[in-house]
Structures are given as C-alpha cells and as structure tokens.
PDB file of C-alpha atoms in Angstrom:
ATOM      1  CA  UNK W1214       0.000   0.000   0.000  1.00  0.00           C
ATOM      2  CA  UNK W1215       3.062   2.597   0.922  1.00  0.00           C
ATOM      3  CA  UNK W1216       3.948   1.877  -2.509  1.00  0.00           C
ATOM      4  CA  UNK W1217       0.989   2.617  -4.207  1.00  0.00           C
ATOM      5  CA  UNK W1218       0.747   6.013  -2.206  1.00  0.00           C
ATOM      6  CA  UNK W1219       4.702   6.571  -3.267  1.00  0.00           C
ATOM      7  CA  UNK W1220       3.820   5.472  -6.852  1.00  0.00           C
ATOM      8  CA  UNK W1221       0.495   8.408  -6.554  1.00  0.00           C
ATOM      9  CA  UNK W1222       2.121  11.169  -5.128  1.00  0.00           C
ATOM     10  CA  UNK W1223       4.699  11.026  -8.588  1.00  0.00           C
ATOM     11  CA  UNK W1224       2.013  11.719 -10.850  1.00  0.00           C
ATOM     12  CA  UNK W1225      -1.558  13.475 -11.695  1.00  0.00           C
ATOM     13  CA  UNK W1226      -3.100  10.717 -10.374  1.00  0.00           C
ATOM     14  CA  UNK W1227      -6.601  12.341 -10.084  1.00  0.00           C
ATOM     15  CA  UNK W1228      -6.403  13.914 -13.393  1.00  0.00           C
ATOM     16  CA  UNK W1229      -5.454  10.991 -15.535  1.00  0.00           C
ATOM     17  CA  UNK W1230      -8.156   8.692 -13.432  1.00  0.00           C
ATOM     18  CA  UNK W1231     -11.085  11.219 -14.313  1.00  0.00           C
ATOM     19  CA  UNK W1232     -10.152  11.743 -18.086  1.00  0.00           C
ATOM     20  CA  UNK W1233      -9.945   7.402 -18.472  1.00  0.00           C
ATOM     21  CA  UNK W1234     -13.259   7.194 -16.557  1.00  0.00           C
ATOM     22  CA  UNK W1235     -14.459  10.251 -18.624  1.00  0.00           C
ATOM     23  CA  UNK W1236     -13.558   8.191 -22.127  1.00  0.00           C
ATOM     24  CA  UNK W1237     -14.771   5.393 -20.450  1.00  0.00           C
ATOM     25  CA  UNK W1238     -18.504   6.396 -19.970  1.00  0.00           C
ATOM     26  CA  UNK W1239     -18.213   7.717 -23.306  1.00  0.00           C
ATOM     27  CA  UNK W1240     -17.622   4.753 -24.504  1.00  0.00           C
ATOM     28  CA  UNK W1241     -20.578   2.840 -22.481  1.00  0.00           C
ATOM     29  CA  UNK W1242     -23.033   5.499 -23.818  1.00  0.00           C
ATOM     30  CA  UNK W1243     -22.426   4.360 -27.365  1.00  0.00           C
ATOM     31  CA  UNK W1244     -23.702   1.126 -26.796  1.00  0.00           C
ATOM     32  CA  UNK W1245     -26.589   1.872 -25.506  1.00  0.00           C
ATOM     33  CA  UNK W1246     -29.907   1.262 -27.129  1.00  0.00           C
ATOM     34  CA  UNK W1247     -31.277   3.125 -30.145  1.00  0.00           C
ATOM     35  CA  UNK W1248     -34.195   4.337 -27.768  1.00  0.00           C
ATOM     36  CA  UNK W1249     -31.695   6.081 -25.255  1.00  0.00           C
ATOM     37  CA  UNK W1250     -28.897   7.550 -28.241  1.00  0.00           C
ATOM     38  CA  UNK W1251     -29.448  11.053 -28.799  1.00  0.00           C
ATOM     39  CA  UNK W1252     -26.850  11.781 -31.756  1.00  0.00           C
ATOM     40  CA  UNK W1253     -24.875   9.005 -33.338  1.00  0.00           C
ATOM     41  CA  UNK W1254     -22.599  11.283 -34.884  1.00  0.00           C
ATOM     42  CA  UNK W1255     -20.002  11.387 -37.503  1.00  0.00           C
ATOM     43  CA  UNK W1256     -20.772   8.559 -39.701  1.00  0.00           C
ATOM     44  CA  UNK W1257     -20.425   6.844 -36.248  1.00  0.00           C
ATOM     45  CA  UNK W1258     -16.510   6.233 -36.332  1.00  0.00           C
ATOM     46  CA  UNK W1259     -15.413   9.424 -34.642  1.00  0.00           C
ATOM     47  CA  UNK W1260     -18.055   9.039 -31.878  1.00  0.00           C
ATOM     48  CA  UNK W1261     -15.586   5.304 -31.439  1.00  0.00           C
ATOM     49  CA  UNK W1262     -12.368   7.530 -32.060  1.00  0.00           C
ATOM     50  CA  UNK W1263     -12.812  10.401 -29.331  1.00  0.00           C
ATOM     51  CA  UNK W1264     -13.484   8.429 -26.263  1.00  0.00           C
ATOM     52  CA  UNK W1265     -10.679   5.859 -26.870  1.00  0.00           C
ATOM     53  CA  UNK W1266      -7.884   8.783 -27.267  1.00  0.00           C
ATOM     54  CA  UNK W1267      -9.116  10.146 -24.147  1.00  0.00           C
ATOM     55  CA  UNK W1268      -8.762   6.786 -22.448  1.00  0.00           C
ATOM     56  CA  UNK W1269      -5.125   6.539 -23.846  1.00  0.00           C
ATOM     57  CA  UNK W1270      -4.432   9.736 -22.706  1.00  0.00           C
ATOM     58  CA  UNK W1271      -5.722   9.386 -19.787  1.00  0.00           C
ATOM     59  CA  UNK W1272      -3.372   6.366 -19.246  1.00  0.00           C
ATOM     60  CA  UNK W1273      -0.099   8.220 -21.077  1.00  0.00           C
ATOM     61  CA  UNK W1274      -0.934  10.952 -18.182  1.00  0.00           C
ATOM     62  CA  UNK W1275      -0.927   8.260 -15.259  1.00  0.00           C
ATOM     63  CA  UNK W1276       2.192   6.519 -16.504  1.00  0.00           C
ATOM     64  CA  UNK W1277       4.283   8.925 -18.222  1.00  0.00           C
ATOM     65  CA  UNK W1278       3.768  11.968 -16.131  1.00  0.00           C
ATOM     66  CA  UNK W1279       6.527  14.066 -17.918  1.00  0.00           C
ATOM     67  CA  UNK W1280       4.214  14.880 -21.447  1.00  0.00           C
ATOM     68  CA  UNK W1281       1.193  15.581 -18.921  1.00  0.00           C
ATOM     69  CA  UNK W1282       0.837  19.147 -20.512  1.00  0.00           C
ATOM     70  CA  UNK W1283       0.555  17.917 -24.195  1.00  0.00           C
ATOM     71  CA  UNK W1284      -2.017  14.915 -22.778  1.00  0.00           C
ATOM     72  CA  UNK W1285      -4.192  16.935 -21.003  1.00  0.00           C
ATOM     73  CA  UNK W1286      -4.471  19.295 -23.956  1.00  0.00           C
ATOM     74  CA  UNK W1287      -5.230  16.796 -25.925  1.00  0.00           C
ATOM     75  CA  UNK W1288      -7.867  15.338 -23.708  1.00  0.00           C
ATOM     76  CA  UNK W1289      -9.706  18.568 -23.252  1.00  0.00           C
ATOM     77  CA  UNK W1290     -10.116  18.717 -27.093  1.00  0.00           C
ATOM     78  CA  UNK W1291     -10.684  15.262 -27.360  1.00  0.00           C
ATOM     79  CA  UNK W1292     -13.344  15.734 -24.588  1.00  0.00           C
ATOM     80  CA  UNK W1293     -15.339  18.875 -26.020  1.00  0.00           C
ATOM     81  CA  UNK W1294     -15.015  16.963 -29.267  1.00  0.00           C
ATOM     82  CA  UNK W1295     -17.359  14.239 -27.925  1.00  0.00           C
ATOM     83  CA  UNK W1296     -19.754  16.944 -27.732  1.00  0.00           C
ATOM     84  CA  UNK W1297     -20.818  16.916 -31.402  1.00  0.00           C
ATOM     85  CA  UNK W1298     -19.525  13.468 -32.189  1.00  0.00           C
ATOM     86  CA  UNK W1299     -21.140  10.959 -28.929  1.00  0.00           C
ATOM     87  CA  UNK W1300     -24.018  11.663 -27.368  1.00  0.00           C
ATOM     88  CA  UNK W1301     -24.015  14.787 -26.484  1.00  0.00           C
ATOM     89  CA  UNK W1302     -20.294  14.064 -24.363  1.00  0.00           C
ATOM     90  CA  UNK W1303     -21.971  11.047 -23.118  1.00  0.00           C
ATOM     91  CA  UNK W1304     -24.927  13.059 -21.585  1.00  0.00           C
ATOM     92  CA  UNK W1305     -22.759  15.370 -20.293  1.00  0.00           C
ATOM     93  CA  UNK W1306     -21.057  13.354 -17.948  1.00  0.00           C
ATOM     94  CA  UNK W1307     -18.299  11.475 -19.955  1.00  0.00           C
ATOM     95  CA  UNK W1308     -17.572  15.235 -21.425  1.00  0.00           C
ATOM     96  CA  UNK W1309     -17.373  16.888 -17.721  1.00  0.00           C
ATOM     97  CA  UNK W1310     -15.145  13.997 -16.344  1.00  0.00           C
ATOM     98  CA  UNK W1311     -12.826  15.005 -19.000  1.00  0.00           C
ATOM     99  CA  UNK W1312     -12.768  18.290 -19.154  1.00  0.00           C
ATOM    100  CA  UNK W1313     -11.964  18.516 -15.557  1.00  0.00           C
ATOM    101  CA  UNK W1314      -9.813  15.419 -15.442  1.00  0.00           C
ATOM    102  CA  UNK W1315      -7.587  17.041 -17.889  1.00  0.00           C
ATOM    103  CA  UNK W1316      -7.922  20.632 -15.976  1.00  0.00           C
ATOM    104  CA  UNK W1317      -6.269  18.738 -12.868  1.00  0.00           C
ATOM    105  CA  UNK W1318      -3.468  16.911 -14.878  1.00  0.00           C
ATOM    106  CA  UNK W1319      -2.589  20.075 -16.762  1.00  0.00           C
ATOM    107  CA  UNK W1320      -2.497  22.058 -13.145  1.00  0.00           C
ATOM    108  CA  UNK W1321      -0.154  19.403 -11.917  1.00  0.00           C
ATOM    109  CA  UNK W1322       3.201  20.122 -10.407  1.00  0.00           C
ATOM    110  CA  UNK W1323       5.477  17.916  -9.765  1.00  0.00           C
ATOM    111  CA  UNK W1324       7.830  19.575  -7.084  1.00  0.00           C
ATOM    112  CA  UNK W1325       4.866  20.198  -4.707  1.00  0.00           C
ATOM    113  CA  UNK W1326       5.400  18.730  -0.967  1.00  0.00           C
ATOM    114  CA  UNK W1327       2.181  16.606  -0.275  1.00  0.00           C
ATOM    115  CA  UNK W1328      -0.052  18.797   2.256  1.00  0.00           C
ATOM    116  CA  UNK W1329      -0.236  17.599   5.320  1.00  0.00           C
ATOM    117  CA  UNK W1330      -4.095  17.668   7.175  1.00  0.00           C
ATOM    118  CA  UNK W1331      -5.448  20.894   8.475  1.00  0.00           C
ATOM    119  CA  UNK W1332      -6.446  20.750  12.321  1.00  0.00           C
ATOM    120  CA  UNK W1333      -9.870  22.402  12.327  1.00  0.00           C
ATOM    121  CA  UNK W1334     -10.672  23.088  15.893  1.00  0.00           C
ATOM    122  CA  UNK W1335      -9.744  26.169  18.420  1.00  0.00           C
ATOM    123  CA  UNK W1336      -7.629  26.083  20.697  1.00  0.00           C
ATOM    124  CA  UNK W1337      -8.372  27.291  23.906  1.00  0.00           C
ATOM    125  CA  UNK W1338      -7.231  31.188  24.242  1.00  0.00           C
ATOM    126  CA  UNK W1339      -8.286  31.687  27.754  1.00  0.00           C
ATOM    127  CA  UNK W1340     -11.077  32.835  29.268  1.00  0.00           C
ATOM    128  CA  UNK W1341     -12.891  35.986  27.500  1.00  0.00           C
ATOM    129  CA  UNK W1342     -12.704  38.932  28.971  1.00  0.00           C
ATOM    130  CA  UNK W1343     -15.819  41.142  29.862  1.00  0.00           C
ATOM    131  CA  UNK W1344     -16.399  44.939  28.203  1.00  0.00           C
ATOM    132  CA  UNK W1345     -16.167  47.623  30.409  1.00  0.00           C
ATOM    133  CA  UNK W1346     -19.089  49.519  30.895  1.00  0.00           C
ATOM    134  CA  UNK W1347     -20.207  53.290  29.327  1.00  0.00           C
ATOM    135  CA  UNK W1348     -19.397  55.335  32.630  1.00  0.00           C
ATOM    136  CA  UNK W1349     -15.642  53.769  33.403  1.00  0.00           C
ATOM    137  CA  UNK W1350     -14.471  54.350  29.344  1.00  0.00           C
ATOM    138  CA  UNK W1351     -14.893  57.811  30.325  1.00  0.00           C
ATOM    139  CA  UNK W1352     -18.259  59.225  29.156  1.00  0.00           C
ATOM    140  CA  UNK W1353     -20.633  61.060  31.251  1.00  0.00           C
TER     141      UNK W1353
END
C-alpha cells in the first residue's frame, strides 16, 4: 500500500483517473440502445475515435507523467469533441469527467510537498474577557 501512495504522489493521479473514466462512460453510452442515443454522430466512427484517445491519454498521463501538458491538452479537445460526435459528451457526464480530469493533470506540479491535514478546531485562548461599561471608558 506505501507503494501505491509513493507510486500516486509522482504523478496526476486524479487527473489521468477522471479523463480514463471520462472516455470510459463515453464509450458505455455508445452502446446503448437506439431508444436512449441522442446523436450518433459522424458517420459513427469518430463518436468510437474520441473516447478511446481520451482513455489513452488518460493512461499516457498516469504513466508517463513528464508529457502531462501535451495529454491533457489533448484530452480537453478530445473531450469537447465528444460533444458533437457521442451523445451529447456522453450526456454530459463522460464530457465533464474530462474536461476537468484534464484541468487537474494540466495544473499538476510535480515539485509540490504533499499537504499535510489541516487541524480544524480552536484552541483554547483563555477565558474571554468582559467589556467595560459606558461610565468607566470615560463618558458622562
């Protein structure tokens, strides 16, 4: 499991997951029944094409983090391409998981320290001290 986390921390590994899920629903959309499709698209071989070079980027991003900037670029314009060309981006959803999937990988920096978790509570400062009244601040 340590190496997992090790193998994580190395890479966009948010990004790339979202933009191969993204291509991935895509994908599932298409072969859905002729009652549900909305738009088959472009002689029905790009609305194939799109989702599957978002799923390889998506999986150049997660294991060749270095080109990250040219995937994700790609996989945004792959993504808002499915707009036109598969079912309307997968009803949305494929389209949004990789539009922000790329967003993420593209945003990406490698040299980052991982954060460490935020302590949300107070801490006690004492106990809190009463206002004076009107006539000892010096008003009549």
């Amino acid at each position: 499991m340590a190496a997992f986390r090790r193998w994580r921390a190395d890479r966009p590994f948010l990004g790339g997951l979202l933009l191969t899920l993204g291509g991935a629903e895509i994908l599932l959309t298409q072969k859905a029944s002729l009652k549900v499709v909305m738009h088959i698209g472009m002689q029905g071989l790009a609305g194939y094409l799109l989702p599957v070079l978002m799923v390889i980027c998506g999986l150049l991003i997660l294991f060749n983090p270095a080109q990250r900037l040219f995937y994700s670029i790609l996989g945004v314009l792959f993504s808002l391409g499915s707009w036109i060309t598969s079912n309307l981006g997968g009803f949305l959803i494929g389209l949004l998981l990789g539009v922000v999937g790329s967003c993420l990988a593209f945003g990406w920096l490698p040299d980052q320290e991982p954060r460490r978790p935020r302590r949300w509570f107070r801490r006690d400062r004492g106990p809190v001290k009463s206002a004076q009244p009107m006539e000892s601040a010096g008003r009549p």
